[in-house]
Short mmCIF file of C-alpha atoms in Angstrom, two decimals:
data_model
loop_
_atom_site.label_atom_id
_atom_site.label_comp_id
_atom_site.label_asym_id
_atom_site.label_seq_id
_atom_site.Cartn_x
_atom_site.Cartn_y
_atom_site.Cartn_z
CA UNK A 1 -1.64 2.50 18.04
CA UNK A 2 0.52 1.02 14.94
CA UNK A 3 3.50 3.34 14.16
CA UNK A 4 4.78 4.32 10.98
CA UNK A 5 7.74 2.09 10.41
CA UNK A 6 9.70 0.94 7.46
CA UNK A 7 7.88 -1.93 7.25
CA UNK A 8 4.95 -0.52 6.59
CA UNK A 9 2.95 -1.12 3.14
CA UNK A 10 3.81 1.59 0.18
CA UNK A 11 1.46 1.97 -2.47
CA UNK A 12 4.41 0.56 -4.67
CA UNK A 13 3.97 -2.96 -3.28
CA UNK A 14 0.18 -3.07 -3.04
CA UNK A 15 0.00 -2.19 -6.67
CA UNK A 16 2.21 -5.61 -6.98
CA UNK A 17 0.19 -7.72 -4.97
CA UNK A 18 -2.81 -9.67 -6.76
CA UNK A 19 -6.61 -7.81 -5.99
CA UNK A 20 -8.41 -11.08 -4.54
CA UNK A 21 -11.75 -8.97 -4.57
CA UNK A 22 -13.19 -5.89 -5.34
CA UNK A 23 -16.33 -3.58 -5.34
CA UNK A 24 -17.44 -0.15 -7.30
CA UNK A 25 -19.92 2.09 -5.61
CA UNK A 26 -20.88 5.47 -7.34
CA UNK A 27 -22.73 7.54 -5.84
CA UNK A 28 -24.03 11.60 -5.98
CA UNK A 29 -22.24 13.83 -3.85
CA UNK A 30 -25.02 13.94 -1.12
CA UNK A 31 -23.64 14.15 2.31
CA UNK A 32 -26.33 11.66 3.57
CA UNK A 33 -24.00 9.34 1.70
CA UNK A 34 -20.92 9.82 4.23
CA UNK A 35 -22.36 7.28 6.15
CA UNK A 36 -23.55 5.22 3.37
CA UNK A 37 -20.38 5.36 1.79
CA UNK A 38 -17.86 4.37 4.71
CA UNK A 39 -20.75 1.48 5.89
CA UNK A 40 -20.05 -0.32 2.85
CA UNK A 41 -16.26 0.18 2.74
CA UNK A 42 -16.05 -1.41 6.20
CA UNK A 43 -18.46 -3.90 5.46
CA UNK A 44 -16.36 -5.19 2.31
CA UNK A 45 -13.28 -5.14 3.95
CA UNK A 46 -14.51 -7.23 6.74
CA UNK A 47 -13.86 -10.30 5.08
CA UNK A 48 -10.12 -9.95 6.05
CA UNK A 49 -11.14 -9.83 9.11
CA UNK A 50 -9.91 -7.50 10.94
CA UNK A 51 -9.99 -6.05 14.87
CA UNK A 52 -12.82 -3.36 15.46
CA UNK A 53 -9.94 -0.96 15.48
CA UNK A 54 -8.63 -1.23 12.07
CA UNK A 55 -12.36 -1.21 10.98
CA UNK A 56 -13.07 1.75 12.50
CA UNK A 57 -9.80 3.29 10.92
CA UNK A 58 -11.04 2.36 7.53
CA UNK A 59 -14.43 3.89 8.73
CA UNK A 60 -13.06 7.21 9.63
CA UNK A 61 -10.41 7.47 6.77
CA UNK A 62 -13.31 6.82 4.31
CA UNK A 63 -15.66 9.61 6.11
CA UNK A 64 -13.19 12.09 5.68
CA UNK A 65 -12.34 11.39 2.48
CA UNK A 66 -15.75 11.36 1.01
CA UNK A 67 -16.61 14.67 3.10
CA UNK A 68 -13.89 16.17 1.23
CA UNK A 69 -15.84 15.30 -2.14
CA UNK A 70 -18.74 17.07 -0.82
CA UNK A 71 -17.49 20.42 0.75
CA UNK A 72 -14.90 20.66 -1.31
CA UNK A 73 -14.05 19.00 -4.90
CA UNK A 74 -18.37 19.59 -5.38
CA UNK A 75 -18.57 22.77 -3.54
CA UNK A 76 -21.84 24.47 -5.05
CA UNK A 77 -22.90 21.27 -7.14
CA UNK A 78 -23.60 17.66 -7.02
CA UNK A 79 -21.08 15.33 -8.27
CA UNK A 80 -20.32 11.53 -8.81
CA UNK A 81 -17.76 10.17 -5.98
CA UNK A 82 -16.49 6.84 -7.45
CA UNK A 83 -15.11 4.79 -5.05
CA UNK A 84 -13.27 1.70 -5.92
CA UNK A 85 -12.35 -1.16 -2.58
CA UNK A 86 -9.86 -3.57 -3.87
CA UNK A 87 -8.33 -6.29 -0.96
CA UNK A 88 -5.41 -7.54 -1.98
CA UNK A 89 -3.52 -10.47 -1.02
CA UNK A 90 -1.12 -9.93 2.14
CA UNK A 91 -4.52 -8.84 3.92
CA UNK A 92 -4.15 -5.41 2.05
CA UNK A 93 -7.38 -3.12 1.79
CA UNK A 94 -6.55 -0.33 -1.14
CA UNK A 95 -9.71 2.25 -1.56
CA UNK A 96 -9.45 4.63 -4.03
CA UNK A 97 -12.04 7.58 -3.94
CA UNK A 98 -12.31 9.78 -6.75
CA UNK A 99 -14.15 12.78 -7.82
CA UNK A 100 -14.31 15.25 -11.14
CA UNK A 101 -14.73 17.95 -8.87
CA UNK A 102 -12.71 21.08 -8.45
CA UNK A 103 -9.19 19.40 -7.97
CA UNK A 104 -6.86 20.85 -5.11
CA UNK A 105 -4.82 23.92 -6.02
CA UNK A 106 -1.78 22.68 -3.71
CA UNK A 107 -1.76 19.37 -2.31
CA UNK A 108 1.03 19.70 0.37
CA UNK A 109 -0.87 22.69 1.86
CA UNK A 110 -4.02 20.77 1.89
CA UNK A 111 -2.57 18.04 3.71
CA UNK A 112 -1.08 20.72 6.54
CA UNK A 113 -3.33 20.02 9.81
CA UNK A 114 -6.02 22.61 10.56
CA UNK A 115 -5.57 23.75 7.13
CA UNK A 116 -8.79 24.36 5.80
CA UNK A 117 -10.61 26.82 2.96
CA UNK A 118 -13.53 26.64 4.95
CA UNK A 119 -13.15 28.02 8.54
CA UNK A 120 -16.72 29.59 8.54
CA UNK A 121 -18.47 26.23 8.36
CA UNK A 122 -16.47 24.85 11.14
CA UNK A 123 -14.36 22.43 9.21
CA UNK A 124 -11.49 21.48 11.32
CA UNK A 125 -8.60 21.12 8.60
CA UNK A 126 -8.07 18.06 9.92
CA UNK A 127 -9.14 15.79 7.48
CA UNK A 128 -6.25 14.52 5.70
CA UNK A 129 -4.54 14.15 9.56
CA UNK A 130 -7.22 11.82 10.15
CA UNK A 131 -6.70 9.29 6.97
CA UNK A 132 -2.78 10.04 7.45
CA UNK A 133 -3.41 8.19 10.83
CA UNK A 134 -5.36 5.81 10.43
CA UNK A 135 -4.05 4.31 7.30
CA UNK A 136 -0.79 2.67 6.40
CA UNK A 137 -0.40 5.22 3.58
CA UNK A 138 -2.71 8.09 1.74
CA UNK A 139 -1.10 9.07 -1.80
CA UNK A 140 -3.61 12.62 -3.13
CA UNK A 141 -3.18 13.19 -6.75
CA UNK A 142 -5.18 16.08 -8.20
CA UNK A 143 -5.71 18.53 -10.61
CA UNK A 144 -7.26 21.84 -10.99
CA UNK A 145 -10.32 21.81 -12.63
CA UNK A 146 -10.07 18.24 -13.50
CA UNK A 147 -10.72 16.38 -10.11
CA UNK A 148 -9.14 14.45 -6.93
CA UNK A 149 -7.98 10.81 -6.20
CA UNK A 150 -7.58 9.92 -2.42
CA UNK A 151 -5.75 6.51 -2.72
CA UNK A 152 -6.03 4.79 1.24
CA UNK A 153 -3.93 2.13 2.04
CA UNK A 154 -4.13 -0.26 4.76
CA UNK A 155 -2.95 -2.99 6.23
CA UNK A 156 -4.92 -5.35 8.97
CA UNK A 157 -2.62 -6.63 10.97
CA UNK A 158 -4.88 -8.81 12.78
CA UNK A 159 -5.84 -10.46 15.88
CA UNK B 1 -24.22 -3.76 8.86
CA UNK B 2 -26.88 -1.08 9.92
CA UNK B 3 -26.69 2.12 8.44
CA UNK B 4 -27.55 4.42 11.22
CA UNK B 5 -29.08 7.61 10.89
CA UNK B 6 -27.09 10.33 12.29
CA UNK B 7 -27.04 11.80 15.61
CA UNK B 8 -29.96 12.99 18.03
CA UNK B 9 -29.26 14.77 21.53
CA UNK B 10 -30.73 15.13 24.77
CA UNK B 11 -30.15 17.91 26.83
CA UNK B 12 -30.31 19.05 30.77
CA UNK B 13 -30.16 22.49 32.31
CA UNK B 14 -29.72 23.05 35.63
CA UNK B 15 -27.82 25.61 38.18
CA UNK B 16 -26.36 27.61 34.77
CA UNK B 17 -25.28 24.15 33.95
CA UNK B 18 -26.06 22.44 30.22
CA UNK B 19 -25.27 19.13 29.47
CA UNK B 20 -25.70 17.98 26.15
CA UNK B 21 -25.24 14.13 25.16
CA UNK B 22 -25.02 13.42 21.57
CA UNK B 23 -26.15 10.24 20.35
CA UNK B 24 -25.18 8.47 17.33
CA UNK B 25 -22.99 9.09 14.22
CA UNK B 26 -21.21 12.64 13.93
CA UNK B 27 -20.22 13.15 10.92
CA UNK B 28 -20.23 16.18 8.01
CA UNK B 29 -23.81 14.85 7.03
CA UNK B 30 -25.40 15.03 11.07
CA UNK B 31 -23.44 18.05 12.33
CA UNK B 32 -24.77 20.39 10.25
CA UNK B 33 -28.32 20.08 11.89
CA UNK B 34 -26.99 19.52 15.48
CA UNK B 35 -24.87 22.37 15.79
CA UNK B 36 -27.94 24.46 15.09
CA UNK B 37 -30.08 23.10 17.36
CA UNK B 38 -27.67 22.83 20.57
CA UNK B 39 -26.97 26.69 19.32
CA UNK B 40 -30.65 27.36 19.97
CA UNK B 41 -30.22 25.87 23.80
CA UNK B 42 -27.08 27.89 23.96
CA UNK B 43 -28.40 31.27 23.08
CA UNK B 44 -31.97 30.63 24.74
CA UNK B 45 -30.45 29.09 28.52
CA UNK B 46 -27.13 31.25 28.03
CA UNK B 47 -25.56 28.73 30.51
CA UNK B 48 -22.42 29.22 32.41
CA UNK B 49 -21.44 26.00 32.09
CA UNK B 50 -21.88 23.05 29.39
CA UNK B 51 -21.48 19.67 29.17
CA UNK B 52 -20.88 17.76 26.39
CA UNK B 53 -21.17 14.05 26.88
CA UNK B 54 -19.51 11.85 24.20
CA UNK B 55 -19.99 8.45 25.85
CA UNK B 56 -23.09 7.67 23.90
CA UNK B 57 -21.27 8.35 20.46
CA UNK B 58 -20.52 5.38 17.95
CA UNK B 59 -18.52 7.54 15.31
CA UNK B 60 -16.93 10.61 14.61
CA UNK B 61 -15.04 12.03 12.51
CA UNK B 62 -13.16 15.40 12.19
CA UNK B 63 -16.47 16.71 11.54
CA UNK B 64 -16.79 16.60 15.07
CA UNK B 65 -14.07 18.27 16.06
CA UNK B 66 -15.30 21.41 14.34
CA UNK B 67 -18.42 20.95 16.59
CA UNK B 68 -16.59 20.25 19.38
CA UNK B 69 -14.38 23.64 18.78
CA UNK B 70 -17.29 25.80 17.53
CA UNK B 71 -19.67 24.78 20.21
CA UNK B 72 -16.22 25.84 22.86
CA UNK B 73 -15.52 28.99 21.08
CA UNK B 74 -19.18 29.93 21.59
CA UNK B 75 -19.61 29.25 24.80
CA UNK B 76 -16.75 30.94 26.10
CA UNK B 77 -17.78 34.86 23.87
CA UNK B 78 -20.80 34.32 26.30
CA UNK B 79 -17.94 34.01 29.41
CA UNK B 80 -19.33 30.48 29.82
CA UNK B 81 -16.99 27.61 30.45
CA UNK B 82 -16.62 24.25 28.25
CA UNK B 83 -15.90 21.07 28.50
CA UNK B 84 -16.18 17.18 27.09
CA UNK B 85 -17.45 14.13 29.20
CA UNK B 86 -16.71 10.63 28.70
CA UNK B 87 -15.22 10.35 25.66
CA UNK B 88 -14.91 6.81 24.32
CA UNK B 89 -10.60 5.63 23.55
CA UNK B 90 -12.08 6.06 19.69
CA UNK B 91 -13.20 9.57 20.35
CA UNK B 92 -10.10 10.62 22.00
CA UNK B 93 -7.65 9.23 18.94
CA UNK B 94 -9.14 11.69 17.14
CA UNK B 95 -9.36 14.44 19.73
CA UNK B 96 -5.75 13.88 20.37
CA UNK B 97 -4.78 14.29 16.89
CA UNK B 98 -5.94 17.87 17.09
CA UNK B 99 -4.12 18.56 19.70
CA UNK B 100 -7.78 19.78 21.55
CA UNK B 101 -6.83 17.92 24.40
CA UNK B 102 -4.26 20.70 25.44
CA UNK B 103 -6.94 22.88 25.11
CA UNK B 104 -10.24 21.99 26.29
CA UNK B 105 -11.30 20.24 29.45
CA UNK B 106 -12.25 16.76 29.81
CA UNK B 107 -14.11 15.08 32.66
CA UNK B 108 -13.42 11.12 32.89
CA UNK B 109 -15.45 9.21 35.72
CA UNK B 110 -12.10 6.91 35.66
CA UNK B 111 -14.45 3.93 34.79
#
């Protein structure tokens, strides 16, 4: 597995790097699109070809992400999820997944493993773990009552 | 790419013994109706054992880990034991993460 060294991409120098493609998907907050959703991700970023590994990171990190739309930032409703894939050049996937949802109260906490708000539906609290180690960097900017950005970085490395 | 549709089980019960394979996908979307049904088996066959086999699963997510720990936590108020079979190197990055691994048994053929 690929430590976290100083090396590793910040959000500073993707934003810095030129997008060489990109795709928008919107779609309603239906968990039947959690699969949907991280298909198409992966798909996308398979032109940089990476290793089933980092493909199945992206996979994962995207899953939890948009299942954090869904239970969460669209608790008793159903929202858009915009999700935004940009690969940039240095063989640099950035996937920004937004909602207008609920927004998180305190990020920090939220990103604690096995914290959850939502024990009693058997959600593990380990969602933001899960992008934190599978991607090169996850940056969470929200607000309450205005809505969530989940901003995955990663890097393929390659074969 | 296919899409694939979530994630089916089969189950065996035999001596006390469950065993449960899940098949597929697990993620928010297919746990939901899962953990229901293998709750059904559970509180029907009231096993002393079970089984969950992981070697046929493509994905998961931390989704399953809440099925993995609810289905555990279930199984042992009935004074049953618990444990995982054959989970895939994918399967066990996230397992690991959790820190699971300290606490619930796995059973590896050593293939």
């Amino acid at each position: 597995m690929k430590t976290k060294t100083e090396k590793s991409v910040t959000i500073k120098d993707v934003s810095s790097k030129k997008t060489v493609n990109e795709i928008k998907i919107k779609l309603p907050s239906l968990s039947v699109n959690e699969g949907v959703a991280r298909a198409v991700c992966a798909a996308f970023c398979a032109q940089l070809d990476p290793t089933s590994t980092e493909i199945a990171d992206v996979k994962c990190a995207v899953s939890e992400a948009v299942t954090n739309c869904i239970v969460h930032a669209y608790k008793d409703t159903v929202g858009i999820i915009y999700i935004t894939v940009r690969l940039c050049e240095g063989r640099i996937a950035r996937i920004d997944i937004r909602d207008r949802g609920c927004g998180i109260e305190d990020v920090t906490l939220a990103r604690q493993p096995l914290f959850t708000t939502d024990a009693e539906n058997e959600r593990s609290g380990m969602g933001f773990t899960v992008m934190e180690s599978f991607c090169d960097r996850v940056k969470v900017t929200s607000k309450s009552g205005v809505g969530t950005t989940v901003t995955l970085i990663k890097q393929f490395a390659g074969k | 790419m296919i899409i694939k549709k979530g994630c089916n089980f089969e189950s065996e019960y035999e001596d006390g013994t469950l065993r449960v394979s899940l098949i597929g996908e697990i993620d928010h979307h297919s746990a939901v109706s899962v953990r229901t049904a293998i709750d059904e088996k559970i509180y029907s066959l009231r096993p002393r054992k079970m089984i969950m086999d992981l070697s046929k699963i493509d994905f998961m997510d931390s989704s399953g880990l809440g099925l993995i720990m609810g289905r555990y936590a279930l199984i042992g108020k009935l004074g049953g034991d618990f444990c995982i079979s054959e989970p895939s190197d994918r399967v066990m990055r996230v397992f690991e993460l959790s820190g699971l691994g300290r606490i619930i048994k796995i059973e590896k053929s050593g293939k």
